[in-house]
Structure formats: C-alpha cells, structure tokens
Amino acid sequence: MSTETIRGMDHVGITVSDIDEATRFFEEAFGAEVIYDSVSRSDDDVKGEETENILNLFPGTRITTVRMMTLKHGPGLELFEMKGPEQNQPVRPSDYGLQHFAVYVDDINEAISLFERAGGEMFTSPQPLMFPTEVGDNNFFCYGRTPWGSVIELISLPSRMPYEDHTSLRRWKP
C-alpha cells in the first residue's frame, strides 16, 4: 500500500453561527467567492438519524445552510450553519469553529486503510456525496476522527458535478 493515492487538501469545513456574516468576512479578508450553496436558507433543513450518523453530528442537529467558497489558490472553504441542542468547542462537525478539513484522494478505500492504520477511526464506509450539487459517478466521501479528536474528511470527485452547469467557478482540485 502506498501513500501515492493522497493528492492534497480539498476544502476546509467551518461551522459558523451566521453564514452571511462569515461569507462577508471571507470575501473581505481573503477575496473568497461563493461558488454555490449546497443547502440554501429556502431549502428544507438537512437532518435526521442518517445524517447524524454519517457526519457524527450531535443528535437533533439540523444543517440549515451549506455554502462552498473558493479562494484564489488552494483548498476551498465549506461553511456550515447548523442549529443543534448542543454546540461547544470544536469536537464534532456540528460545533462552532473549524470542524474538519478534507483530503482529496484517488483511491478512497486505500486512503481509509492508511487512515485507520495510522490510528484514525472512520465514522462510516465511503458514501455518495449528500448534496444534489455534488453528485456524480464514484464521487464519494467519508468522515473520520484522528487519534487526538480532530475530524478529517476523505473525498474523491472523479466525475463532473451538477453545479458546474451553472457557474464558471470551480472547486479547487489538486
């Protein structure tokens, strides 16, 4: 098994209390641009036991808005606005602050093996991407926890995504 399957960081996920204020900050501070909303305020909240299990959310947490932003260079920023019965210091993706970062991989099963051999624990097996803007053949992700408690997402996006039909902006890829 080799580490050649690891390509680089895809995005950083950050749970925020106000997605519009966070968007303004990243636009002004870093010149970030909104690519798309995976979940907009007008959509139904993403919630339920399956979502809680896949993302390891505190029970009862609702994802109210999700926004993908791009920087000029490097990984994207995925902002999550979540409402939950318990939100504390960053430990779970439903808590405020930096909640995970994603590593782009070519072979997600090999990457999971490497992650677990290094002492990490995956929450689930690879899952198809959850949001309609990101679906595609063999587009998979899964979350896991490092030995010290940080959450990392492994992601592989070999197929074109539906959002690409609506904007010339693109997610960063290694």
Tab-separated table of N, CA, C and O in Angstrom, residues 53-149:
chain	number	residue	atom	x	y	z
A	53	ASN	N	-25.519	10.191	11.785
A	53	ASN	CA	-24.546	9.095	11.793
A	53	ASN	C	-23.428	9.316	10.788
A	53	ASN	O	-22.255	9.110	11.098
A	54	ILE	N	-23.775	9.731	9.558
A	54	ILE	CA	-22.762	9.920	8.516
A	54	ILE	C	-21.762	10.995	8.913
A	54	ILE	O	-20.551	10.843	8.724
A	55	LEU	N	-22.250	12.109	9.482
A	55	LEU	CA	-21.377	13.236	9.814
A	55	LEU	C	-20.982	13.286	11.289
A	55	LEU	O	-20.265	14.192	11.697
A	56	ASN	N	-21.473	12.332	12.086
A	56	ASN	CA	-21.202	12.304	13.522
A	56	ASN	C	-21.667	13.587	14.205
A	56	ASN	O	-20.953	14.180	15.005
A	57	LEU	N	-22.888	14.020	13.904
A	57	LEU	CA	-23.464	15.223	14.497
A	57	LEU	C	-24.103	14.893	15.842
A	57	LEU	O	-24.541	13.770	16.075
A	58	PHE	N	-24.199	15.900	16.701
A	58	PHE	CA	-24.923	15.736	17.964
A	58	PHE	C	-26.386	15.454	17.620
A	58	PHE	O	-26.953	16.109	16.738
A	59	PRO	N	-27.028	14.488	18.279
A	59	PRO	CA	-28.424	14.163	17.959
A	59	PRO	C	-29.330	15.400	18.009
A	59	PRO	O	-29.248	16.202	18.932
A	60	GLY	N	-30.168	15.525	16.999
A	60	GLY	CA	-31.090	16.650	16.906
A	60	GLY	C	-30.562	17.848	16.138
A	60	GLY	O	-31.265	18.839	15.963
A	61	THR	N	-29.322	17.771	15.651
A	61	THR	CA	-28.739	18.889	14.900
A	61	THR	C	-29.376	18.976	13.518
A	61	THR	O	-29.597	17.964	12.861
A	62	ARG	N	-29.643	20.217	13.097
A	62	ARG	CA	-30.178	20.486	11.757
A	62	ARG	C	-29.137	21.285	10.985
A	62	ARG	O	-28.593	22.269	11.501
A	63	ILE	N	-28.858	20.889	9.754
A	63	ILE	CA	-27.997	21.682	8.875
A	63	ILE	C	-28.930	22.640	8.141
A	63	ILE	O	-29.779	22.218	7.367
A	64	THR	N	-28.773	23.947	8.383
A	64	THR	CA	-29.696	24.929	7.808
A	64	THR	C	-29.169	25.560	6.527
A	64	THR	O	-29.956	25.924	5.664
A	65	THR	N	-27.852	25.684	6.401
A	65	THR	CA	-27.248	26.276	5.204
A	65	THR	C	-25.847	25.713	5.041
A	65	THR	O	-25.122	25.553	6.023
A	66	VAL	N	-25.472	25.423	3.793
A	66	VAL	CA	-24.109	24.985	3.477
A	66	VAL	C	-23.671	25.749	2.235
A	66	VAL	O	-24.396	25.806	1.241
A	67	ARG	N	-22.503	26.356	2.291
A	67	ARG	CA	-22.006	27.203	1.190
A	67	ARG	C	-20.569	26.833	0.861
A	67	ARG	O	-19.716	26.766	1.742
A	68	MET	N	-20.288	26.610	-0.423
A	68	MET	CA	-18.924	26.345	-0.884
A	68	MET	C	-18.351	27.626	-1.463
A	68	MET	O	-18.982	28.269	-2.310
A	69	MET	N	-17.166	27.981	-0.988
A	69	MET	CA	-16.466	29.178	-1.464
A	69	MET	C	-15.116	28.764	-2.035
A	69	MET	O	-14.578	27.718	-1.687
A	70	THR	N	-14.576	29.600	-2.901
A	70	THR	CA	-13.258	29.337	-3.466
A	70	THR	C	-12.316	30.473	-3.101
A	70	THR	O	-12.723	31.633	-3.028
A	71	LEU	N	-11.078	30.108	-2.874
A	71	LEU	CA	-10.008	31.077	-2.716
A	71	LEU	C	-9.263	31.132	-4.045
A	71	LEU	O	-9.439	30.261	-4.895
A	72	LYS	N	-8.427	32.117	-4.231
A	72	LYS	CA	-7.672	32.220	-5.488
A	72	LYS	C	-6.795	30.989	-5.713
A	72	LYS	O	-6.648	30.514	-6.820
A	73	HIS	N	-6.183	30.483	-4.651
A	73	HIS	CA	-5.295	29.316	-4.730
A	73	HIS	C	-5.540	28.448	-3.512
A	73	HIS	O	-5.773	28.939	-2.425
A	74	GLY	N	-5.455	27.168	-3.691
A	74	GLY	CA	-5.549	26.258	-2.561
A	74	GLY	C	-6.945	25.723	-2.346
A	74	GLY	O	-7.823	25.867	-3.193
A	75	PRO	N	-7.145	25.103	-1.204
A	75	PRO	CA	-8.403	24.426	-0.939
A	75	PRO	C	-9.576	25.388	-0.806
A	75	PRO	O	-9.405	26.573	-0.550
A	76	GLY	N	-10.769	24.842	-0.978
A	76	GLY	CA	-11.994	25.619	-0.815
A	76	GLY	C	-12.368	25.757	0.652
A	76	GLY	O	-11.766	25.144	1.534
A	77	LEU	N	-13.391	26.566	0.889
A	77	LEU	CA	-13.970	26.742	2.215
A	77	LEU	C	-15.420	26.292	2.142
A	77	LEU	O	-16.182	26.799	1.316
A	78	GLU	N	-15.801	25.354	2.983
A	78	GLU	CA	-17.196	24.913	3.046
A	78	GLU	C	-17.752	25.382	4.382
A	78	GLU	O	-17.351	24.903	5.437
A	79	LEU	N	-18.674	26.353	4.305
A	79	LEU	CA	-19.269	26.916	5.508
A	79	LEU	C	-20.565	26.190	5.829
A	79	LEU	O	-21.413	25.997	4.947
A	80	PHE	N	-20.725	25.804	7.081
A	80	PHE	CA	-21.936	25.148	7.566
A	80	PHE	C	-22.585	26.036	8.615
A	80	PHE	O	-21.914	26.461	9.553
A	81	GLU	N	-23.872	26.309	8.446
A	81	GLU	CA	-24.644	26.891	9.538
A	81	GLU	C	-25.542	25.780	10.044
A	81	GLU	O	-26.352	25.232	9.289
A	82	MET	N	-25.339	25.390	11.305
A	82	MET	CA	-26.106	24.307	11.908
A	82	MET	C	-26.748	24.813	13.186
A	82	MET	O	-26.218	25.686	13.862
A	83	LYS	N	-27.888	24.240	13.493
A	83	LYS	CA	-28.586	24.526	14.748
A	83	LYS	C	-28.737	23.206	15.476
A	83	LYS	O	-29.269	22.240	14.926
A	84	GLY	N	-28.237	23.158	16.687
A	84	GLY	CA	-28.295	21.917	17.436
A	84	GLY	C	-28.546	22.155	18.907
A	84	GLY	O	-28.305	23.247	19.417
A	85	PRO	N	-28.978	21.105	19.584
A	85	PRO	CA	-29.246	21.225	21.012
A	85	PRO	C	-27.987	21.391	21.843
A	85	PRO	O	-28.054	21.820	22.983
A	86	GLU	N	-26.826	21.058	21.252
A	86	GLU	CA	-25.563	21.233	21.968
A	86	GLU	C	-24.482	21.610	20.978
A	86	GLU	O	-24.200	20.875	20.043
A	87	GLN	N	-23.897	22.794	21.152
A	87	GLN	CA	-22.784	23.242	20.305
A	87	GLN	C	-21.731	23.853	21.213
A	87	GLN	O	-21.986	24.838	21.895
A	88	ASN	N	-20.555	23.215	21.208
A	88	ASN	CA	-19.477	23.588	22.115
A	88	ASN	C	-18.209	23.889	21.342
A	88	ASN	O	-18.247	24.193	20.162
A	89	GLN	N	-17.085	23.750	22.037
A	89	GLN	CA	-15.790	23.883	21.387
A	89	GLN	C	-15.680	22.841	20.277
A	89	GLN	O	-16.307	21.792	20.361
A	90	PRO	N	-14.890	23.118	19.229
A	90	PRO	CA	-14.824	22.182	18.096
A	90	PRO	C	-14.421	20.764	18.500
A	90	PRO	O	-13.319	20.530	18.963
A	91	VAL	N	-15.373	19.872	18.371
A	91	VAL	CA	-15.144	18.458	18.598
A	91	VAL	C	-15.897	17.667	17.540
A	91	VAL	O	-15.383	16.731	16.986
A	92	ARG	N	-17.128	18.095	17.239
A	92	ARG	CA	-17.954	17.459	16.218
A	92	ARG	C	-18.221	18.472	15.110
A	92	ARG	O	-18.157	19.669	15.337
A	93	PRO	N	-18.579	18.001	13.913
A	93	PRO	CA	-18.892	18.940	12.838
A	93	PRO	C	-20.058	19.880	13.141
A	93	PRO	O	-20.212	20.895	12.487
A	94	SER	N	-20.887	19.591	14.133
A	94	SER	CA	-21.994	20.482	14.457
A	94	SER	C	-21.600	21.596	15.426
A	94	SER	O	-22.419	22.457	15.734
A	95	ASP	N	-20.359	21.610	15.892
A	95	ASP	CA	-19.904	22.636	16.831
A	95	ASP	C	-19.310	23.819	16.080
A	95	ASP	O	-18.878	23.691	14.939
A	96	TYR	N	-19.250	24.976	16.717
A	96	TYR	CA	-18.704	26.192	16.107
A	96	TYR	C	-17.200	26.076	15.900
A	96	TYR	O	-16.505	25.447	16.680
A	97	GLY	N	-16.703	26.712	14.879
A	97	GLY	CA	-15.265	26.760	14.633
A	97	GLY	C	-14.843	25.833	13.508
A	97	GLY	O	-15.672	25.302	12.775
A	98	LEU	N	-13.550	25.668	13.353
A	98	LEU	CA	-13.034	24.755	12.345
A	98	LEU	C	-13.466	23.349	12.719
A	98	LEU	O	-13.111	22.853	13.779
A	99	GLN	N	-14.247	22.711	11.850
A	99	GLN	CA	-14.823	21.429	12.215
A	99	GLN	C	-14.200	20.255	11.484
A	99	GLN	O	-14.237	19.146	11.976
A	100	HIS	N	-13.656	20.452	10.304
A	100	HIS	CA	-12.946	19.380	9.615
A	100	HIS	C	-12.175	19.970	8.453
A	100	HIS	O	-12.421	21.094	8.048
A	101	PHE	N	-11.227	19.208	7.953
A	101	PHE	CA	-10.665	19.531	6.646
A	101	PHE	C	-10.709	18.271	5.820
A	101	PHE	O	-10.769	17.160	6.339
A	102	ALA	N	-10.754	18.455	4.503
A	102	ALA	CA	-10.909	17.323	3.595
A	102	ALA	C	-9.624	17.107	2.821
A	102	ALA	O	-8.990	18.058	2.382
A	103	VAL	N	-9.276	15.856	2.653
A	103	VAL	CA	-8.109	15.485	1.882
A	103	VAL	C	-8.598	14.768	0.627
A	103	VAL	O	-9.330	13.767	0.719
A	104	TYR	N	-8.207	15.287	-0.534
A	104	TYR	CA	-8.594	14.673	-1.800
A	104	TYR	C	-7.750	13.419	-2.011
A	104	TYR	O	-6.536	13.447	-1.850
A	105	VAL	N	-8.414	12.325	-2.382
A	105	VAL	CA	-7.723	11.054	-2.598
A	105	VAL	C	-8.165	10.445	-3.924
A	105	VAL	O	-9.283	10.667	-4.380
A	106	ASP	N	-7.282	9.692	-4.549
A	106	ASP	CA	-7.634	8.986	-5.776
A	106	ASP	C	-8.328	7.672	-5.484
A	106	ASP	O	-9.239	7.269	-6.199
A	107	ASP	N	-7.894	6.962	-4.453
A	107	ASP	CA	-8.460	5.665	-4.081
A	107	ASP	C	-8.938	5.775	-2.638
A	107	ASP	O	-8.141	5.690	-1.698
A	108	ILE	N	-10.254	5.975	-2.462
A	108	ILE	CA	-10.782	6.243	-1.121
A	108	ILE	C	-10.630	5.044	-0.198
A	108	ILE	O	-10.356	5.200	0.990
A	109	ASN	N	-10.738	3.830	-0.728
A	109	ASN	CA	-10.587	2.649	0.132
A	109	ASN	C	-9.151	2.496	0.621
A	109	ASN	O	-8.905	2.159	1.781
A	110	GLU	N	-8.188	2.757	-0.236
A	110	GLU	CA	-6.790	2.711	0.186
A	110	GLU	C	-6.505	3.810	1.205
A	110	GLU	O	-5.813	3.594	2.200
A	111	ALA	N	-7.074	4.986	0.977
A	111	ALA	CA	-6.874	6.097	1.916
A	111	ALA	C	-7.473	5.771	3.280
A	111	ALA	O	-6.884	6.104	4.319
A	112	ILE	N	-8.635	5.120	3.307
A	112	ILE	CA	-9.241	4.707	4.578
A	112	ILE	C	-8.311	3.728	5.297
A	112	ILE	O	-8.092	3.842	6.506
A	113	SER	N	-7.761	2.799	4.567
A	113	SER	CA	-6.847	1.834	5.162
A	113	SER	C	-5.644	2.535	5.787
A	113	SER	O	-5.246	2.227	6.921
A	114	LEU	N	-5.077	3.484	5.066
A	114	LEU	CA	-3.935	4.238	5.598
A	114	LEU	C	-4.334	5.034	6.843
A	114	LEU	O	-3.598	5.075	7.835
A	115	PHE	N	-5.505	5.671	6.792
A	115	PHE	CA	-6.011	6.475	7.907
A	115	PHE	C	-6.172	5.608	9.154
A	115	PHE	O	-5.734	5.977	10.247
A	116	GLU	N	-6.795	4.449	8.976
A	116	GLU	CA	-7.027	3.566	10.121
A	116	GLU	C	-5.730	2.949	10.637
A	116	GLU	O	-5.550	2.817	11.852
A	117	ARG	N	-4.820	2.606	9.734
A	117	ARG	CA	-3.523	2.052	10.173
A	117	ARG	C	-2.743	3.068	10.985
A	117	ARG	O	-1.961	2.696	11.869
A	118	ALA	N	-2.946	4.339	10.682
A	118	ALA	CA	-2.243	5.390	11.423
A	118	ALA	C	-2.891	5.686	12.772
A	118	ALA	O	-2.382	6.514	13.526
A	119	GLY	N	-4.017	5.024	13.080
A	119	GLY	CA	-4.666	5.219	14.374
A	119	GLY	C	-5.967	5.986	14.320
A	119	GLY	O	-6.580	6.240	15.355
A	120	GLY	N	-6.424	6.368	13.118
A	120	GLY	CA	-7.695	7.072	12.986
A	120	GLY	C	-8.861	6.107	12.957
A	120	GLY	O	-8.696	4.899	12.788
A	121	GLU	N	-10.059	6.652	13.131
A	121	GLU	CA	-11.284	5.851	13.121
A	121	GLU	C	-12.280	6.499	12.173
A	121	GLU	O	-12.647	7.666	12.349
A	122	MET	N	-12.727	5.756	11.168
A	122	MET	CA	-13.727	6.262	10.226
A	122	MET	C	-15.109	6.126	10.847
A	122	MET	O	-15.385	5.168	11.562
A	123	PHE	N	-16.009	7.092	10.555
A	123	PHE	CA	-17.380	7.020	11.069
A	123	PHE	C	-18.231	6.063	10.251
A	123	PHE	O	-19.138	5.424	10.784
A	124	THR	N	-17.983	6.001	8.932
A	124	THR	CA	-18.762	5.139	8.038
A	124	THR	C	-17.851	4.649	6.916
A	124	THR	O	-16.709	5.089	6.795
A	125	SER	N	-18.386	3.805	6.088
A	125	SER	CA	-17.718	3.450	4.836
A	125	SER	C	-17.908	4.624	3.863
A	125	SER	O	-18.678	5.553	4.145
A	126	PRO	N	-17.259	4.607	2.697
A	126	PRO	CA	-17.453	5.696	1.733
A	126	PRO	C	-18.936	5.858	1.369
A	126	PRO	O	-19.645	4.869	1.181
A	127	GLN	N	-19.371	7.115	1.300
A	127	GLN	CA	-20.760	7.457	1.000
A	127	GLN	C	-20.811	8.300	-0.273
A	127	GLN	O	-19.927	9.129	-0.500
A	128	PRO	N	-21.877	8.153	-1.093
A	128	PRO	CA	-22.054	9.101	-2.205
A	128	PRO	C	-22.235	10.502	-1.621
A	128	PRO	O	-22.769	10.651	-0.515
A	129	LEU	N	-21.787	11.527	-2.327
A	129	LEU	CA	-21.949	12.881	-1.814
A	129	LEU	C	-23.421	13.165	-1.542
A	129	LEU	O	-24.297	12.726	-2.283
A	130	MET	N	-23.707	13.903	-0.464
A	130	MET	CA	-25.061	14.081	0.048
A	130	MET	C	-25.879	15.120	-0.708
A	130	MET	O	-27.105	15.079	-0.666
A	131	PHE	N	-25.233	16.078	-1.346
A	131	PHE	CA	-25.950	17.220	-1.889
A	131	PHE	C	-26.105	17.100	-3.402
A	131	PHE	O	-25.151	16.736	-4.101
A	132	PRO	N	-27.284	17.425	-3.950
A	132	PRO	CA	-27.520	17.303	-5.394
A	132	PRO	C	-26.530	18.089	-6.250
A	132	PRO	O	-26.272	17.712	-7.387
A	133	THR	N	-25.949	19.148	-5.732
A	133	THR	CA	-24.989	19.951	-6.495
A	133	THR	C	-23.665	19.227	-6.694
A	133	THR	O	-22.831	19.692	-7.482
A	134	GLU	N	-23.445	18.119	-5.973
A	134	GLU	CA	-22.147	17.452	-5.985
A	134	GLU	C	-22.182	15.993	-6.438
A	134	GLU	O	-21.136	15.349	-6.487
A	135	VAL	N	-23.358	15.449	-6.767
A	135	VAL	CA	-23.445	14.030	-7.108
A	135	VAL	C	-22.723	13.726	-8.413
A	135	VAL	O	-22.559	14.590	-9.272
A	136	GLY	N	-22.278	12.511	-8.561
A	136	GLY	CA	-21.618	12.043	-9.774
A	136	GLY	C	-21.107	10.630	-9.556
A	136	GLY	O	-20.899	10.198	-8.411
A	137	ASP	N	-20.917	9.903	-10.660
A	137	ASP	CA	-20.419	8.539	-10.557
A	137	ASP	C	-19.088	8.513	-9.810
A	137	ASP	O	-18.159	9.254	-10.142
A	138	ASN	N	-19.024	7.670	-8.782
A	138	ASN	CA	-17.806	7.481	-7.983
A	138	ASN	C	-17.348	8.725	-7.239
A	138	ASN	O	-16.190	8.809	-6.852
A	139	ASN	N	-18.226	9.708	-7.041
A	139	ASN	CA	-17.938	10.844	-6.160
A	139	ASN	C	-18.328	10.401	-4.747
A	139	ASN	O	-19.512	10.259	-4.438
A	140	PHE	N	-17.317	10.147	-3.913
A	140	PHE	CA	-17.548	9.606	-2.578
A	140	PHE	C	-16.818	10.419	-1.511
A	140	PHE	O	-15.839	11.107	-1.803
A	141	PHE	N	-17.308	10.296	-0.272
A	141	PHE	CA	-16.660	10.918	0.878
A	141	PHE	C	-16.915	10.059	2.100
A	141	PHE	O	-17.810	9.210	2.124
A	142	CYS	N	-16.136	10.280	3.132
A	142	CYS	CA	-16.413	9.728	4.459
A	142	CYS	C	-15.614	10.543	5.476
A	142	CYS	O	-14.589	11.134	5.152
A	143	TYR	N	-16.140	10.594	6.677
A	143	TYR	CA	-15.517	11.329	7.768
A	143	TYR	C	-14.863	10.345	8.734
A	143	TYR	O	-15.350	9.236	8.938
A	144	GLY	N	-13.799	10.825	9.389
A	144	GLY	CA	-13.157	10.043	10.428
A	144	GLY	C	-12.541	10.957	11.470
A	144	GLY	O	-12.448	12.171	11.275
A	145	ARG	N	-12.132	10.365	12.577
A	145	ARG	CA	-11.537	11.126	13.680
A	145	ARG	C	-10.092	10.706	13.851
A	145	ARG	O	-9.774	9.518	13.833
A	146	THR	N	-9.223	11.693	14.020
A	146	THR	CA	-7.815	11.424	14.279
A	146	THR	C	-7.654	10.910	15.713
A	146	THR	O	-8.573	11.055	16.530
A	147	PRO	N	-6.505	10.362	16.052
A	147	PRO	CA	-6.309	9.903	17.428
A	147	PRO	C	-6.473	11.010	18.476
A	147	PRO	O	-6.811	10.728	19.619
A	148	TRP	N	-6.259	12.254	18.101
A	148	TRP	CA	-6.389	13.353	19.069
A	148	TRP	C	-7.752	14.027	19.000
A	148	TRP	O	-8.012	14.987	19.714
A	149	GLY	N	-8.659	13.551	18.117
A	149	GLY	CA	-10.037	14.034	18.143
A	149	GLY	C	-10.469	14.941	17.018
A	149	GLY	O	-11.648	15.269	16.921
